[in-house]
CSV table of C-alpha atoms in Angstrom, one decimal:
chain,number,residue,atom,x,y,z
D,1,UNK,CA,-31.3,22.7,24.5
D,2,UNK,CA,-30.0,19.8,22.3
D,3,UNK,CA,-28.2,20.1,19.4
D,4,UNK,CA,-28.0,17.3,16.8
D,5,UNK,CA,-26.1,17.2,13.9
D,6,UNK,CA,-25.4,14.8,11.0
D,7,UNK,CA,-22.3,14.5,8.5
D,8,UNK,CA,-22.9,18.5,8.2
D,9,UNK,CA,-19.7,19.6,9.9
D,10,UNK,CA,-17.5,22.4,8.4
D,11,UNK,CA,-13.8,22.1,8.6
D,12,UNK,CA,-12.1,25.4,10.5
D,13,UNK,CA,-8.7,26.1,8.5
D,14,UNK,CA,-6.0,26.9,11.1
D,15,UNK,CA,-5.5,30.3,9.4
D,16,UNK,CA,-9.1,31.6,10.6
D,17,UNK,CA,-7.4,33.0,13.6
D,18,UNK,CA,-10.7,35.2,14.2
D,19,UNK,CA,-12.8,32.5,15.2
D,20,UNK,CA,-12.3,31.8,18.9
D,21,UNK,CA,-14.7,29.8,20.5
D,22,UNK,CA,-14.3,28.2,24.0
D,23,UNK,CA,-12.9,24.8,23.1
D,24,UNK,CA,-14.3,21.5,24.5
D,25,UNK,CA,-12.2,19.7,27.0
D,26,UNK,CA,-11.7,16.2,25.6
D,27,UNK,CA,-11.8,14.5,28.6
D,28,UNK,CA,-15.5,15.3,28.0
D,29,UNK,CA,-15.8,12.7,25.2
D,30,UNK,CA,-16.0,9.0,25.0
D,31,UNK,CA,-15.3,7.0,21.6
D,32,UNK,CA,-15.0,3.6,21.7
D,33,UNK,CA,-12.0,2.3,19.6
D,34,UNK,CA,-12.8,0.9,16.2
D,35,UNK,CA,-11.6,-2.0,15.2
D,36,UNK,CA,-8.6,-2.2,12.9
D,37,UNK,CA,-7.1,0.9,13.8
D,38,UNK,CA,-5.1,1.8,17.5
D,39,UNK,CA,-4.7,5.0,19.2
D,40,UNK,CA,-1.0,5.1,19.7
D,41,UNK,CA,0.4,6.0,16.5
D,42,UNK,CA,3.3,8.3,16.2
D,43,UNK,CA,3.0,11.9,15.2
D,44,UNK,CA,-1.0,12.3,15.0
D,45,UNK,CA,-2.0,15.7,14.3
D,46,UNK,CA,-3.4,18.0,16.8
D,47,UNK,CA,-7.4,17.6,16.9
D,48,UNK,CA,-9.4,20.4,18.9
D,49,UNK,CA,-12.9,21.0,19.1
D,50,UNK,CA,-14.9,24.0,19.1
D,51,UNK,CA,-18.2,25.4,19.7
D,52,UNK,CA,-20.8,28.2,19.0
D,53,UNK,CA,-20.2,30.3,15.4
D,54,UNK,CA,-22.1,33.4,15.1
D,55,UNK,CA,-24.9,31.4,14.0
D,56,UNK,CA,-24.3,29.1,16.9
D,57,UNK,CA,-23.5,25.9,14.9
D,58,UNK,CA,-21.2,23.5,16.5
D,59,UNK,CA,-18.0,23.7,14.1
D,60,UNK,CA,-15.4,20.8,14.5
D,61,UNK,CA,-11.8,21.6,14.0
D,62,UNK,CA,-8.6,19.9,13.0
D,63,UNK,CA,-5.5,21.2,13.3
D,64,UNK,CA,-2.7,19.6,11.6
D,65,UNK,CA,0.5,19.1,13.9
D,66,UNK,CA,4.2,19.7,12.8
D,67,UNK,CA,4.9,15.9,12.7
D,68,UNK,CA,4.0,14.3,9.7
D,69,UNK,CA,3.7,10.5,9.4
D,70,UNK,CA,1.2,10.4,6.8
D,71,UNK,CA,-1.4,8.6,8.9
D,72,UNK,CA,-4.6,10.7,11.0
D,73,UNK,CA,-6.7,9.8,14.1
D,74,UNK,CA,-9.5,7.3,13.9
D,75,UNK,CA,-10.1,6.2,17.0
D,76,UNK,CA,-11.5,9.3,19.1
D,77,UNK,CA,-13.0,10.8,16.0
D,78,UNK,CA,-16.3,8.7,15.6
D,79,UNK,CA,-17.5,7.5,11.9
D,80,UNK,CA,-20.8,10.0,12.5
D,81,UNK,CA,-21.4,12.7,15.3
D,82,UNK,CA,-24.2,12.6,17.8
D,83,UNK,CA,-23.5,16.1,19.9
D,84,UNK,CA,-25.5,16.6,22.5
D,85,UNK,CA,-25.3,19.6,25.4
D,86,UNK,CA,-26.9,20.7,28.3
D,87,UNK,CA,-27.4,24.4,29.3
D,88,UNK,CA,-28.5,27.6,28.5
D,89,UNK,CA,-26.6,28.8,26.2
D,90,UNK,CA,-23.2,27.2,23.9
D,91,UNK,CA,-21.1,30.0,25.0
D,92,UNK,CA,-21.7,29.1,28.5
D,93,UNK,CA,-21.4,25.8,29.0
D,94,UNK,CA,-20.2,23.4,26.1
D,95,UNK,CA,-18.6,20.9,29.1
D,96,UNK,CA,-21.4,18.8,28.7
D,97,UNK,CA,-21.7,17.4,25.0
D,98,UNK,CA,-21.6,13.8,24.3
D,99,UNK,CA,-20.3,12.1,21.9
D,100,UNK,CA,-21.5,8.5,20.4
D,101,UNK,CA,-21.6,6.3,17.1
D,102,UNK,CA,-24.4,6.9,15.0
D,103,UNK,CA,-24.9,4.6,12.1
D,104,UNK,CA,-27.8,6.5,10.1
D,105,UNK,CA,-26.2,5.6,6.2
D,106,UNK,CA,-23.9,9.0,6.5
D,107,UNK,CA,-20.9,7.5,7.7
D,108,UNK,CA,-19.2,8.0,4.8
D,109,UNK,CA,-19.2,11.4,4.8
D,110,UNK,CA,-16.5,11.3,7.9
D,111,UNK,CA,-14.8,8.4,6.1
D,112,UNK,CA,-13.6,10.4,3.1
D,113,UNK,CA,-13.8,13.4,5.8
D,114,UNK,CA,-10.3,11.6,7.1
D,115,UNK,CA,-9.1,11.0,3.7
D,116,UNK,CA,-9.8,14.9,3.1
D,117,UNK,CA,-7.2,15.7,5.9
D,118,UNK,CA,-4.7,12.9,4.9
D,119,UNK,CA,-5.0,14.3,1.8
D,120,UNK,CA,-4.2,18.2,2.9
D,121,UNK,CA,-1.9,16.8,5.1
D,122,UNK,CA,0.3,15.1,2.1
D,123,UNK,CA,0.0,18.8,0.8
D,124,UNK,CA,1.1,20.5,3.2
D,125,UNK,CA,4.1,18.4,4.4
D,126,UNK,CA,4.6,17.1,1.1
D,127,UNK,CA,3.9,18.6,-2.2
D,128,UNK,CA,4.7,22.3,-1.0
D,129,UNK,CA,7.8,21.3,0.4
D,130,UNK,CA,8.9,19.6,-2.8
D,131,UNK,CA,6.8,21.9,-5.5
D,132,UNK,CA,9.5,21.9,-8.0
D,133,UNK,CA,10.1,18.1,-7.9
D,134,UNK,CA,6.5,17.4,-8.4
D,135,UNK,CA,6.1,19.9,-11.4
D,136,UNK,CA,8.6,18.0,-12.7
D,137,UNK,CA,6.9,14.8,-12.2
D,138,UNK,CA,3.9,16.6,-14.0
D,139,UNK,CA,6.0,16.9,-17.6
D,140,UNK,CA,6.3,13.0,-17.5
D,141,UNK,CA,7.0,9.9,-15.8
D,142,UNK,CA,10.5,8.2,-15.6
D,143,UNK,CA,10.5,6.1,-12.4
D,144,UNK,CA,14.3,6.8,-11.1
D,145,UNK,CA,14.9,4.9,-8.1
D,146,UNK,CA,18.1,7.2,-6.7
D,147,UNK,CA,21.0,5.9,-5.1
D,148,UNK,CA,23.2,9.1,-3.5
D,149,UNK,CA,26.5,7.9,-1.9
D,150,UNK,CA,29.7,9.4,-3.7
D,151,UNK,CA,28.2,9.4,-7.1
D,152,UNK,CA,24.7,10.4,-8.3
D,153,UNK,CA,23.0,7.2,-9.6
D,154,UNK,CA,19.7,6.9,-11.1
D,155,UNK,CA,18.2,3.7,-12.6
D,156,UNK,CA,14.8,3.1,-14.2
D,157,UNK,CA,12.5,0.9,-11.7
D,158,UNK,CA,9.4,-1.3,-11.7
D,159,UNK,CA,7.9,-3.4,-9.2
D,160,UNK,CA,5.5,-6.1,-9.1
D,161,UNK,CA,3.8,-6.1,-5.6
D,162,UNK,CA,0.8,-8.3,-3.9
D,163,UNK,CA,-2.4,-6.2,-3.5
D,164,UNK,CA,-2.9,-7.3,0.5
D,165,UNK,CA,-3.2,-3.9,2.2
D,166,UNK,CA,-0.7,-5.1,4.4
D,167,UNK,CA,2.0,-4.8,2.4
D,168,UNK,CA,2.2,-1.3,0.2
D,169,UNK,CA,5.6,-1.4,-1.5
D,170,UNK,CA,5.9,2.5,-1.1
D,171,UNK,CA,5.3,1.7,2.5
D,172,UNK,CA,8.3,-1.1,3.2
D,173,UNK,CA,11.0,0.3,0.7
D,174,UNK,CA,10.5,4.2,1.1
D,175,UNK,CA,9.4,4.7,-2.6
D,176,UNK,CA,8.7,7.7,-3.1
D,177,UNK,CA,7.0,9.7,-5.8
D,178,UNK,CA,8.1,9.7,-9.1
D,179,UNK,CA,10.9,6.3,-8.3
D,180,UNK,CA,9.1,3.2,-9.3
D,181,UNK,CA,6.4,2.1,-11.9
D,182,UNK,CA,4.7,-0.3,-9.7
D,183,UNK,CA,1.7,-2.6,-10.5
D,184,UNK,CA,-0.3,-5.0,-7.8
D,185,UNK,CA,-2.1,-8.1,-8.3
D,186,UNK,CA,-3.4,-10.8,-6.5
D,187,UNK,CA,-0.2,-12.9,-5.3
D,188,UNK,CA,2.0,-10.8,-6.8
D,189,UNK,CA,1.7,-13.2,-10.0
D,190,UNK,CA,3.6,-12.6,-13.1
D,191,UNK,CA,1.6,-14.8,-16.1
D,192,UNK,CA,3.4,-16.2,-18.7
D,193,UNK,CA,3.5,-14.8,-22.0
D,194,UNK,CA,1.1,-17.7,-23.7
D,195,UNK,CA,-1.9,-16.9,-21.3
D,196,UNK,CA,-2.8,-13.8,-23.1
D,197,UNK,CA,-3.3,-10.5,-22.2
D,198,UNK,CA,-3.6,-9.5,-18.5
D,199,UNK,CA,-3.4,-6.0,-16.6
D,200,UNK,CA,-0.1,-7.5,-15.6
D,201,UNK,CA,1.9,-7.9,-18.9
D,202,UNK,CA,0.4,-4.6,-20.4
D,203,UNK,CA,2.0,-2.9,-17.8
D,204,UNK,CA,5.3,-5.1,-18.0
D,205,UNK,CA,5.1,-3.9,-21.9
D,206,UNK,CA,5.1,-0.1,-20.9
D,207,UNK,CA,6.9,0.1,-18.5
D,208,UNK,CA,10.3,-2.1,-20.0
D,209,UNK,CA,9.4,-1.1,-23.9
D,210,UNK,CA,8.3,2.7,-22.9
D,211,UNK,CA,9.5,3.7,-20.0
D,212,UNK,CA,12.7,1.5,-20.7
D,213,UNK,CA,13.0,0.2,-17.0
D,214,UNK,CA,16.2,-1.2,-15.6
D,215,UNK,CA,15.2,-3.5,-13.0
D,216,UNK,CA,12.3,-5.3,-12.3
D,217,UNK,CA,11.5,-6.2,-8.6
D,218,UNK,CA,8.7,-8.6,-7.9
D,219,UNK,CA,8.0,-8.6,-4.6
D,220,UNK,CA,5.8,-11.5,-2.5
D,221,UNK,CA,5.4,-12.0,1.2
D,222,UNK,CA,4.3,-14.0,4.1
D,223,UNK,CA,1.1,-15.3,5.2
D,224,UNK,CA,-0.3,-14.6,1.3
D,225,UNK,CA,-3.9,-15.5,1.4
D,226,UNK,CA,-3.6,-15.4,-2.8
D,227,UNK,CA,-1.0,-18.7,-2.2
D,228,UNK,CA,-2.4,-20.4,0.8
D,229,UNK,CA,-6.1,-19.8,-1.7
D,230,UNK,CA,-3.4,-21.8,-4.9
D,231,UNK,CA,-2.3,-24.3,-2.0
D,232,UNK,CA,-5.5,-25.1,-1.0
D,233,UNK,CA,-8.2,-25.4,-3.7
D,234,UNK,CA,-8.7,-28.8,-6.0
D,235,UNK,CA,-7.6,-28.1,-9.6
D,236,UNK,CA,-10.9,-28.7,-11.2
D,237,UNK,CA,-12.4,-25.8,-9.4
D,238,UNK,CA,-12.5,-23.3,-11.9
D,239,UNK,CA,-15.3,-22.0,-11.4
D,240,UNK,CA,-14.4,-18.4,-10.0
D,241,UNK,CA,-12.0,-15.1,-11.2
D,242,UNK,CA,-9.8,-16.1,-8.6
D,243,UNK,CA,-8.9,-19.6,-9.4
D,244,UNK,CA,-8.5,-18.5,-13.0
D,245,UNK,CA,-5.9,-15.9,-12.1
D,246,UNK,CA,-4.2,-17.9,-9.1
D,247,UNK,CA,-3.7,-21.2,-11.3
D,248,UNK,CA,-1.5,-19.6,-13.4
D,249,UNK,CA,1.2,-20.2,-10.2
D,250,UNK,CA,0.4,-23.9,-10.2
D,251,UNK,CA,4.1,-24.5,-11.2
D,252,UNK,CA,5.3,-23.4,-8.0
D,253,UNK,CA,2.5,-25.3,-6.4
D,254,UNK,CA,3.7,-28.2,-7.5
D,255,UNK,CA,7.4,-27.4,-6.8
D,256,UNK,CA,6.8,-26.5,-3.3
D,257,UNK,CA,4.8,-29.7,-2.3
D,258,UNK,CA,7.3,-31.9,-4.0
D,259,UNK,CA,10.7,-30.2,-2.4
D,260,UNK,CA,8.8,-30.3,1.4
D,261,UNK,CA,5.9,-33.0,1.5
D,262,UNK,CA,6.8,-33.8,5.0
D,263,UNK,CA,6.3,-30.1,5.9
D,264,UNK,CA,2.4,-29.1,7.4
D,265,UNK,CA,0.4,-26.8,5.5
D,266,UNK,CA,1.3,-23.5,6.6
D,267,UNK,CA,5.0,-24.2,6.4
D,268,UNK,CA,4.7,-25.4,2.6
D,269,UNK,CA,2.5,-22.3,2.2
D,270,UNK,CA,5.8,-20.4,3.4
D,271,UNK,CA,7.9,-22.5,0.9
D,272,UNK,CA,5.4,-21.6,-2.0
D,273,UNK,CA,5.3,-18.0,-1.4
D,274,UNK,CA,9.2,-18.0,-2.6
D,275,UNK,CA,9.2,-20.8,-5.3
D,276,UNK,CA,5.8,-18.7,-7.0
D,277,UNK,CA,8.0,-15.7,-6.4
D,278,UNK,CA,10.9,-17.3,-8.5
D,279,UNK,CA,8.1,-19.0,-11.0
D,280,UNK,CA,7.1,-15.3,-11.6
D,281,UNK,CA,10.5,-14.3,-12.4
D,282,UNK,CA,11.1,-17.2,-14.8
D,283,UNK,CA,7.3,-16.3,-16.5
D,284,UNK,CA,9.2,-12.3,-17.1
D,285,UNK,CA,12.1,-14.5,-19.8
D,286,UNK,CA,8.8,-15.6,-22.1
D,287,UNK,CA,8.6,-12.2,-23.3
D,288,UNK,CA,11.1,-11.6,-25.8
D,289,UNK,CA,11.7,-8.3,-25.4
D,290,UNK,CA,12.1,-8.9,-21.7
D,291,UNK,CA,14.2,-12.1,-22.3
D,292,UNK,CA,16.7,-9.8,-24.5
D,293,UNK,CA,17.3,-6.5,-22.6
D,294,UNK,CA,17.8,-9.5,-19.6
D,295,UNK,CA,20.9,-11.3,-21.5
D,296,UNK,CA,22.2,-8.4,-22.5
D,297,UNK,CA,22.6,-6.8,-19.1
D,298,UNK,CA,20.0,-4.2,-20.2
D,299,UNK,CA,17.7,-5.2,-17.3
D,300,UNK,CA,18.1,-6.7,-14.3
D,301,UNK,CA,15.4,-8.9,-12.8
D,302,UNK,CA,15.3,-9.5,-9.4
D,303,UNK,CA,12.9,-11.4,-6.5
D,304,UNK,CA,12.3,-9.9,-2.8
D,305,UNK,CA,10.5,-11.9,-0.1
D,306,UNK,CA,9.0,-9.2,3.0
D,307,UNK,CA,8.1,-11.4,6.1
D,308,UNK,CA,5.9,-8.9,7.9
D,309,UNK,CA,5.8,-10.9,11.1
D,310,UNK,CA,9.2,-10.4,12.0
D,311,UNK,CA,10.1,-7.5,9.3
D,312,UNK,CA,12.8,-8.8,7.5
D,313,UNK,CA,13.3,-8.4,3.8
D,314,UNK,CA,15.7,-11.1,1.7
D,315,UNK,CA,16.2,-10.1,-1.9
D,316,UNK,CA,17.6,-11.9,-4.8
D,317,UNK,CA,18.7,-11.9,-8.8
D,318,UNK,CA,17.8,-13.9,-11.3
D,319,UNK,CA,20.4,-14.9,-13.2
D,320,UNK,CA,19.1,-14.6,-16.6
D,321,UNK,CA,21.8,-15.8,-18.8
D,322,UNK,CA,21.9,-19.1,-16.9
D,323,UNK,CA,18.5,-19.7,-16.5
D,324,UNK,CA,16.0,-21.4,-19.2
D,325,UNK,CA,13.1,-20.8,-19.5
D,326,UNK,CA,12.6,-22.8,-23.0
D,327,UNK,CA,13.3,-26.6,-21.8
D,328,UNK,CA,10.8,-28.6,-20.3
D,329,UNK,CA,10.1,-28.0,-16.5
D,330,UNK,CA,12.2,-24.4,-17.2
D,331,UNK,CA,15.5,-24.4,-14.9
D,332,UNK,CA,15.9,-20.8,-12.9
D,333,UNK,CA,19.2,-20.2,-11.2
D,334,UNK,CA,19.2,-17.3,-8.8
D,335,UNK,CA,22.6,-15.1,-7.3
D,336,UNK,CA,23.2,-12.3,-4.7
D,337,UNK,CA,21.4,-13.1,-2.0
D,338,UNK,CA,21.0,-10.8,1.0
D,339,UNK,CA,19.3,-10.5,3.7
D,340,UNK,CA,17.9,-7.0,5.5
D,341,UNK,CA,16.7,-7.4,8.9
């Protein structure tokens, strides 16, 4: 008897304590690995698998374990399940099923099947735990970024990150729910107020005009594919979205090759991914209302460079009242350097 079944699996929730069947030894399966993900993270959740409901399906279960580090197995859980067994009957014998890839079109079903337990698993460990924090997140926002040592401190937050999905800023710096306003772009770019309205500076406008923010951390990072695109291409190639939106950095283009011409390319690509990070910070003084709060110690804008080779994290201030952003070639001075590593 085979059986065969396709992206039609129920999930069993641990509570079902009255269904019982003989579990599947995994030593039974083989899955190759897929690529981009690795098999040793820390705290995975307990996976079982069972067999034979009253209606003798073939029911795969996952149990959640008591360590939560927000990420689930990929590797021995294949993207679509061929089952196959051998015997007379599935309580018998379920030793023998076998387990391979199957790329028929349904694959997404187990996809946003792994996102489903993610998902419970962020509500379980996550949102029960904290219910009363998170009803309070659902009255409104006011992204507080807490700092508890002998006094209780709260300041408004924002954060300008890269989209690379290597780099989450909640990820690096432990945001969590509720503490920063955060926005991601291409290069982490921060336009100047003359090219017009972008997803960038509407959200710049809520959050520090609304939402009254405090600081303002734009963060960039190495090995930026948006810079080394800006470092790259010929200026008369304007013939895509992403020149469009990456030219607007050609200031720090032209910094970075001038301050290290003797440098090869990926090392001025390193020096770029800084001096667009301080371009950006210069581009936030164009808006007024930015420029204001700034020089009157209303806001504090500061620049943060995460070099994921090596995981280190330097982080700097822009000194506002000293820099100028109205004279030609705009002069930025920056102060409180530190280095986390």
């Amino acid at each position: 008897m085979v059986w065969r079944i396709r992206s039609k699996a129920r999930w069993i929730v641990p509570s079902m304590a009255s269904l019982r069947p003989p579990s599947i030894s995994k030593d039974s399966f083989h899955c190759p690995p897929l690529s981009g993900f690795t098999s040793s993270l820390v705290g995975l959740p307990k996976r079982s698998l069972a067999c034979s409901d009253p209606k003798n399906q073939l029911i795969y279960s996952a149990e959640a374990g008591e360590n939560h580090s927000g990420l689930l197995p990929s590797v021995e859980r294949n993207l679509t399940l061929r089952l196959e067994a051998s015997g007379a009957s599935s309580a018998q014998d379920c030793t023998n099923i076998k387990a391979e890839n199957v790329y028929d079109g349904n694959s997404r079903v187990d996809l946003f099947g792994e996102m489903k337990m993610r998902f419970l698993s962020f509500k379980k460990h996550k949102y029960l735990e904290e219910r009363e924090h998170f009803r309070t997140l659902a009255e409104a926002q006011a992204p507080k970024l807490s700092c508890v040592l002998n006094l209780q401190v709260q300041e408004q937050f924002m954060v300008i990150a890269c989209a690379d999905s290597r780099v989450c800023p909640s990820n690096i710096l432990g945001f969590q729910p509720g503490e920063a306003f955060i926005i991601r772009n291409v290069a982490n770019l921060v336009p100047p107020l003359e090219n017009g309205p972008s997803e960038t500076n509407a959200a710049l406008e809520f959050a520090v005009n609304t939402l009254q923010v405090e600081n303002i951390l734009v963060i960039g990072h190495s090995r930026c594919g948006g810079i080394e695109t800006l470092m790259s291409m010929q200026d008369d190639d304007n013939s895509s979205f992403i020149h469009s939106w990456i030219i607007k950095a050609k200031t720090a283009k032209l910094r970075a090759k001038a301050a290290v011409p003797h440098l090869n390319f990926e090392q001025q690509c390193r020096h770029c991914e800084r001096e667009s990070i301080n371009n950006s910070l210069m581009n936030l003084l164009t808006y007024p209302w930015i420029e204001e709060r700034a020089k009157k110690d209303m806001l504090s804008i500061h620049g943060g460079y995460y070099d994921f080779l090596n995981c280190t994290f330097e982080k700097w201030d822009l000194d506002a009242k000293n820099s100028n952003v109205t004279e030609k070639g705009a002069r930025y001075l920056v102060k409180d350097t530190m280095y986390w590593y």
